[in-house]
Amino acid sequence: EAGVTQSPTHLIKTRGQQATLRCSPISGHTSVYWYQQALGLGLQFLLWYDEGEERNRGNFPPRFSGRQFPNYSSELNVNALELEDSALYLCASSFGTAYLGEKLFFGSGTQLSVL
Amino acid sequence: GQQLNQSPQSMFIQEGEDVSMNCTSSSIFNTWLWYKQEPGEGPVLLIALYKAGELTSNGRLTAQFGITRKDSFLNISASIPSDVGIYFCAGHRIYNQGGKLIFGQGTELSVKP
């Protein structure tokens, strides 16, 4: 069974551009979560999607947005890129909602570099 | 910001030694998870804990959910070089956190052969 898959693996952009990151959850999982991991830092919660709806977002500006498609895959969009957006962006999925204690399974991430 | 205090931040040990790391919070959590992350990869789930006092093992790894619901620890026995990586604790708080799994800052483990 395939795990959580993310694409692209690496993405290089310049300041002011937009970045689109993609995630496919484990088959049967309906919840998708996005986390940002800046170099040397822990994981910061970005967004949670469940059944196609945004359920919660972390303390990030509106430049960070996304969506979940009917097949439960998800996109994370980052507009007006800033240098400090450079980080590893991790997608995770769960069978139910993390709020109920479901385990999160992570993909390998997209390394975004903003020059 | 982070609400979990994980310690130590880093550990340098000799192969064969036992390792202990812990996570504490001022808030009550209803789930504790421990993950390991290797360079260039996403975190991999090691152990999940759901009840206060629960003690769970996964091979050489043992983790416990603290009785107060405010802490958890992870032990690794007889460490080997492939144990190298960053270990994260993570938890769900009792009250609505909207699906957010909160992570500690990580413990970086180095094992000398």
Tab-separated table of C-alpha atoms in Angstrom:
chain	number	residue	atom	x	y	z
A	1	GLU	CA	0.000	0.000	0.000
A	2	ALA	CA	1.369	3.386	-0.997
A	3	GLY	CA	2.110	5.892	1.718
A	4	VAL	CA	1.552	9.633	1.587
A	5	THR	CA	3.114	10.990	-1.584
A	6	GLN	CA	4.187	14.578	-2.136
A	7	SER	CA	5.358	16.413	-5.209
A	8	PRO	CA	7.587	17.949	-6.203
A	9	THR	CA	10.439	16.771	-3.988
A	10	HIS	CA	12.267	20.050	-4.414
A	11	LEU	CA	11.028	23.437	-5.580
A	12	ILE	CA	13.080	26.551	-6.180
A	13	LYS	CA	11.327	29.891	-6.513
A	14	THR	CA	12.202	33.555	-6.273
A	15	ARG	CA	10.711	36.160	-3.990
A	16	GLY	CA	7.235	37.250	-4.987
A	17	GLN	CA	6.456	34.121	-6.989
A	18	GLN	CA	3.807	31.548	-6.156
A	19	ALA	CA	4.428	27.944	-5.197
A	20	THR	CA	2.042	24.999	-5.483
A	21	LEU	CA	2.719	21.828	-3.537
A	22	ARG	CA	0.748	18.623	-3.933
A	23	CYS	CA	-0.111	15.739	-1.665
A	24	SER	CA	-1.852	12.398	-2.123
A	25	PRO	CA	-3.003	10.767	1.104
A	26	ILE	CA	-2.935	7.090	1.958
A	27	SER	CA	-5.833	5.303	0.304
A	28	GLY	CA	-8.874	5.464	2.570
A	29	HIS	CA	-7.667	8.475	4.515
A	30	THR	CA	-9.938	11.509	4.365
A	31	SER	CA	-8.031	14.055	6.439
A	32	VAL	CA	-4.975	15.885	5.162
A	33	TYR	CA	-2.685	18.116	7.209
A	34	TRP	CA	0.063	20.486	6.155
A	35	TYR	CA	3.038	21.351	8.349
A	36	GLN	CA	5.991	23.666	7.837
A	37	GLN	CA	9.413	22.621	9.120
A	38	ALA	CA	11.955	25.393	8.881
A	39	LEU	CA	15.621	24.458	9.210
A	40	GLY	CA	16.449	23.405	12.753
A	41	LEU	CA	12.918	23.956	13.946
A	42	GLY	CA	10.057	21.720	14.842
A	43	LEU	CA	6.894	21.183	12.883
A	44	GLN	CA	4.460	24.089	12.719
A	45	PHE	CA	0.834	23.329	11.902
A	46	LEU	CA	-0.386	25.057	8.746
A	47	LEU	CA	-3.720	23.655	7.578
A	48	TRP	CA	-6.148	20.803	8.098
A	49	TYR	CA	-8.576	19.578	5.432
A	50	ASP	CA	-11.248	17.002	5.938
A	51	GLU	CA	-13.911	15.905	3.462
A	52	GLY	CA	-13.002	18.733	1.123
A	53	GLU	CA	-13.331	21.492	3.698
A	54	GLU	CA	-10.712	23.573	5.473
A	55	ARG	CA	-11.279	22.745	9.143
A	56	ASN	CA	-8.535	24.709	10.818
A	57	ARG	CA	-5.434	26.731	10.063
A	58	GLY	CA	-2.374	27.584	12.058
A	59	ASN	CA	-0.866	30.968	12.751
A	60	PHE	CA	0.189	31.707	9.181
A	61	PRO	CA	-0.725	34.633	6.918
A	62	PRO	CA	-3.448	34.318	4.257
A	63	ARG	CA	-0.683	33.917	1.648
A	64	PHE	CA	-0.772	30.282	2.673
A	65	SER	CA	-3.864	28.582	1.341
A	66	GLY	CA	-4.905	25.290	-0.089
A	67	ARG	CA	-7.682	22.964	-0.976
A	68	GLN	CA	-8.702	19.345	-0.876
A	69	PHE	CA	-10.094	17.629	-3.933
A	70	PRO	CA	-12.926	15.061	-4.114
A	71	ASN	CA	-10.343	12.260	-4.234
A	72	TYR	CA	-8.917	13.655	-0.937
A	73	SER	CA	-5.652	14.789	-2.486
A	74	SER	CA	-4.609	18.279	-1.526
A	75	GLU	CA	-2.743	21.327	-2.748
A	76	LEU	CA	-0.895	23.906	-0.714
A	77	ASN	CA	-0.429	27.289	-2.357
A	78	VAL	CA	1.951	29.925	-1.119
A	79	ASN	CA	1.592	33.332	-2.754
A	80	ALA	CA	3.977	36.262	-2.757
A	81	LEU	CA	6.855	34.095	-1.580
A	82	GLU	CA	9.232	35.502	1.005
A	83	LEU	CA	12.718	34.312	1.859
A	84	GLU	CA	11.541	32.996	5.223
A	85	ASP	CA	9.096	30.663	3.487
A	86	SER	CA	12.065	28.434	2.675
A	87	ALA	CA	11.363	25.204	4.533
A	88	LEU	CA	10.383	21.578	4.266
A	89	TYR	CA	6.628	21.342	3.791
A	90	LEU	CA	5.195	18.116	5.104
A	91	CYS	CA	1.830	16.629	4.301
A	92	ALA	CA	0.221	14.044	6.545
A	93	SER	CA	-2.988	12.066	6.351
A	94	SER	CA	-5.182	10.196	8.780
A	95	PHE	CA	-8.166	7.892	8.554
A	96	GLY	CA	-10.276	10.134	10.741
A	97	THR	CA	-9.618	13.464	12.345
A	98	ALA	CA	-6.505	14.078	14.390
A	99	TYR	CA	-8.741	15.708	16.980
A	100	LEU	CA	-10.070	12.257	17.817
A	101	GLY	CA	-6.557	10.978	18.335
A	102	GLU	CA	-6.028	9.452	14.923
A	103	LYS	CA	-2.407	8.781	14.014
A	104	LEU	CA	-0.892	11.010	11.359
A	105	PHE	CA	1.235	9.475	8.624
A	106	PHE	CA	3.654	11.802	6.877
A	107	GLY	CA	5.022	12.070	3.380
A	108	SER	CA	8.677	12.811	2.656
A	109	GLY	CA	7.991	16.483	2.114
A	110	THR	CA	8.644	19.179	-0.457
A	111	GLN	CA	11.775	21.227	0.124
A	112	LEU	CA	10.910	24.783	-0.927
A	113	SER	CA	13.775	27.179	-1.453
A	114	VAL	CA	13.032	30.854	-2.015
A	115	LEU	CA	15.883	32.851	-3.522
B	1	GLY	CA	3.922	28.582	19.011
B	2	GLN	CA	5.136	25.303	20.517
B	3	GLN	CA	3.430	24.109	23.670
B	4	LEU	CA	5.504	20.998	24.249
B	5	ASN	CA	8.900	21.100	25.922
B	6	GLN	CA	11.088	18.282	24.731
B	7	SER	CA	14.427	17.413	26.284
B	8	PRO	CA	17.235	16.958	25.790
B	9	GLN	CA	17.709	18.892	22.562
B	10	SER	CA	20.521	16.600	21.505
B	11	MET	CA	22.301	13.475	22.692
B	12	PHE	CA	25.641	11.949	21.764
B	13	ILE	CA	25.910	8.371	22.943
B	14	GLN	CA	27.952	5.238	22.446
B	15	GLU	CA	26.462	2.279	20.617
B	16	GLY	CA	24.880	-0.077	23.112
B	17	GLU	CA	23.862	2.611	25.582
B	18	ASP	CA	20.277	3.223	26.616
B	19	VAL	CA	18.590	6.533	25.741
B	20	SER	CA	15.842	8.434	27.481
B	21	MET	CA	14.028	11.550	26.323
B	22	ASN	CA	10.896	13.240	27.532
B	23	CYS	CA	8.224	15.730	26.705
B	24	THR	CA	6.311	17.950	29.105
B	25	SER	CA	3.521	20.445	28.876
B	26	SER	CA	1.568	22.749	31.136
B	27	SER	CA	-1.606	21.526	29.427
B	28	ILE	CA	-3.347	18.180	29.517
B	29	PHE	CA	-3.045	15.994	26.433
B	30	ASN	CA	-5.292	13.099	25.482
B	31	THR	CA	-2.921	11.476	22.990
B	32	TRP	CA	0.852	11.246	22.800
B	33	LEU	CA	2.725	10.164	19.695
B	34	TRP	CA	6.438	9.654	19.151
B	35	TYR	CA	7.980	10.096	15.705
B	36	LYS	CA	11.460	9.662	14.249
B	37	GLN	CA	12.711	11.764	11.357
B	38	GLU	CA	15.772	10.990	9.278
B	39	PRO	CA	17.436	13.509	6.954
B	40	GLY	CA	15.396	14.252	3.845
B	41	GLU	CA	12.416	12.278	5.065
B	42	GLY	CA	9.160	12.948	6.809
B	43	PRO	CA	8.546	11.836	10.397
B	44	VAL	CA	7.746	8.167	10.855
B	45	LEU	CA	5.371	7.118	13.621
B	46	LEU	CA	7.045	4.961	16.282
B	47	ILE	CA	4.554	4.671	19.127
B	48	ALA	CA	1.080	5.994	19.923
B	49	LEU	CA	-0.280	6.335	23.466
B	50	TYR	CA	-3.925	6.906	24.313
B	51	LYS	CA	-4.418	6.385	28.057
B	52	ALA	CA	-2.806	7.935	31.113
B	53	GLY	CA	-0.274	5.515	32.547
B	54	GLU	CA	-0.101	3.479	29.351
B	55	LEU	CA	3.264	1.846	28.706
B	56	THR	CA	3.858	0.631	25.154
B	57	SER	CA	6.834	-1.032	23.508
B	58	ASN	CA	7.916	-1.320	19.907
B	59	GLY	CA	11.026	-3.474	19.745
B	60	ARG	CA	13.781	-1.687	21.637
B	61	LEU	CA	11.567	1.382	22.078
B	62	THR	CA	9.351	1.948	25.092
B	63	ALA	CA	7.126	4.945	25.687
B	64	GLN	CA	4.817	5.943	28.513
B	65	PHE	CA	1.878	8.313	28.816
B	66	GLY	CA	2.331	10.191	32.088
B	67	ILE	CA	-0.246	9.829	34.836
B	68	THR	CA	-0.830	13.582	34.957
B	69	ARG	CA	-1.495	13.586	31.174
B	70	LYS	CA	1.072	16.381	30.912
B	71	ASP	CA	4.118	14.366	29.999
B	72	SER	CA	5.507	11.385	28.133
B	73	PHE	CA	8.865	9.714	27.810
B	74	LEU	CA	10.580	7.551	25.220
B	75	ASN	CA	13.340	5.076	26.017
B	76	ILE	CA	15.576	3.333	23.519
B	77	SER	CA	17.501	0.357	24.810
B	78	ALA	CA	20.838	-0.897	23.485
B	79	SER	CA	21.163	1.825	20.860
B	80	ILE	CA	22.527	1.040	17.405
B	81	PRO	CA	23.855	3.358	14.665
B	82	SER	CA	20.572	3.256	12.724
B	83	ASP	CA	18.828	4.875	15.697
B	84	VAL	CA	20.395	8.166	14.563
B	85	GLY	CA	17.804	10.806	13.753
B	86	ILE	CA	15.547	13.401	15.311
B	87	TYR	CA	12.860	12.147	17.647
B	88	PHE	CA	9.711	14.219	18.057
B	89	CYS	CA	6.981	13.947	20.611
B	90	ALA	CA	3.546	15.117	19.548
B	91	GLY	CA	0.191	15.340	21.212
B	92	HIS	CA	-3.450	16.229	20.965
B	93	ARG	CA	-4.866	18.411	23.686
B	94	ILE	CA	-8.036	17.490	25.520
B	95	TYR	CA	-10.003	20.457	24.278
B	96	ASN	CA	-10.702	21.298	20.699
B	97	GLN	CA	-7.498	21.924	18.829
B	98	GLY	CA	-9.157	21.609	15.465
B	99	GLY	CA	-7.170	18.661	14.261
B	100	LYS	CA	-3.874	20.173	15.232
B	101	LEU	CA	-1.182	17.796	16.376
B	102	ILE	CA	1.298	19.783	18.461
B	103	PHE	CA	4.987	18.860	18.163
B	104	GLY	CA	7.941	19.199	20.479
B	105	GLN	CA	11.147	20.739	19.180
B	106	GLY	CA	12.814	17.358	18.767
B	107	THR	CA	15.736	15.454	20.267
B	108	GLU	CA	18.631	14.878	17.902
B	109	LEU	CA	20.283	11.540	18.603
B	110	SER	CA	23.807	10.704	17.491
B	111	VAL	CA	25.208	7.210	18.071
B	112	LYS	CA	28.931	6.540	17.955
B	113	PRO	CA	29.784	3.007	16.780
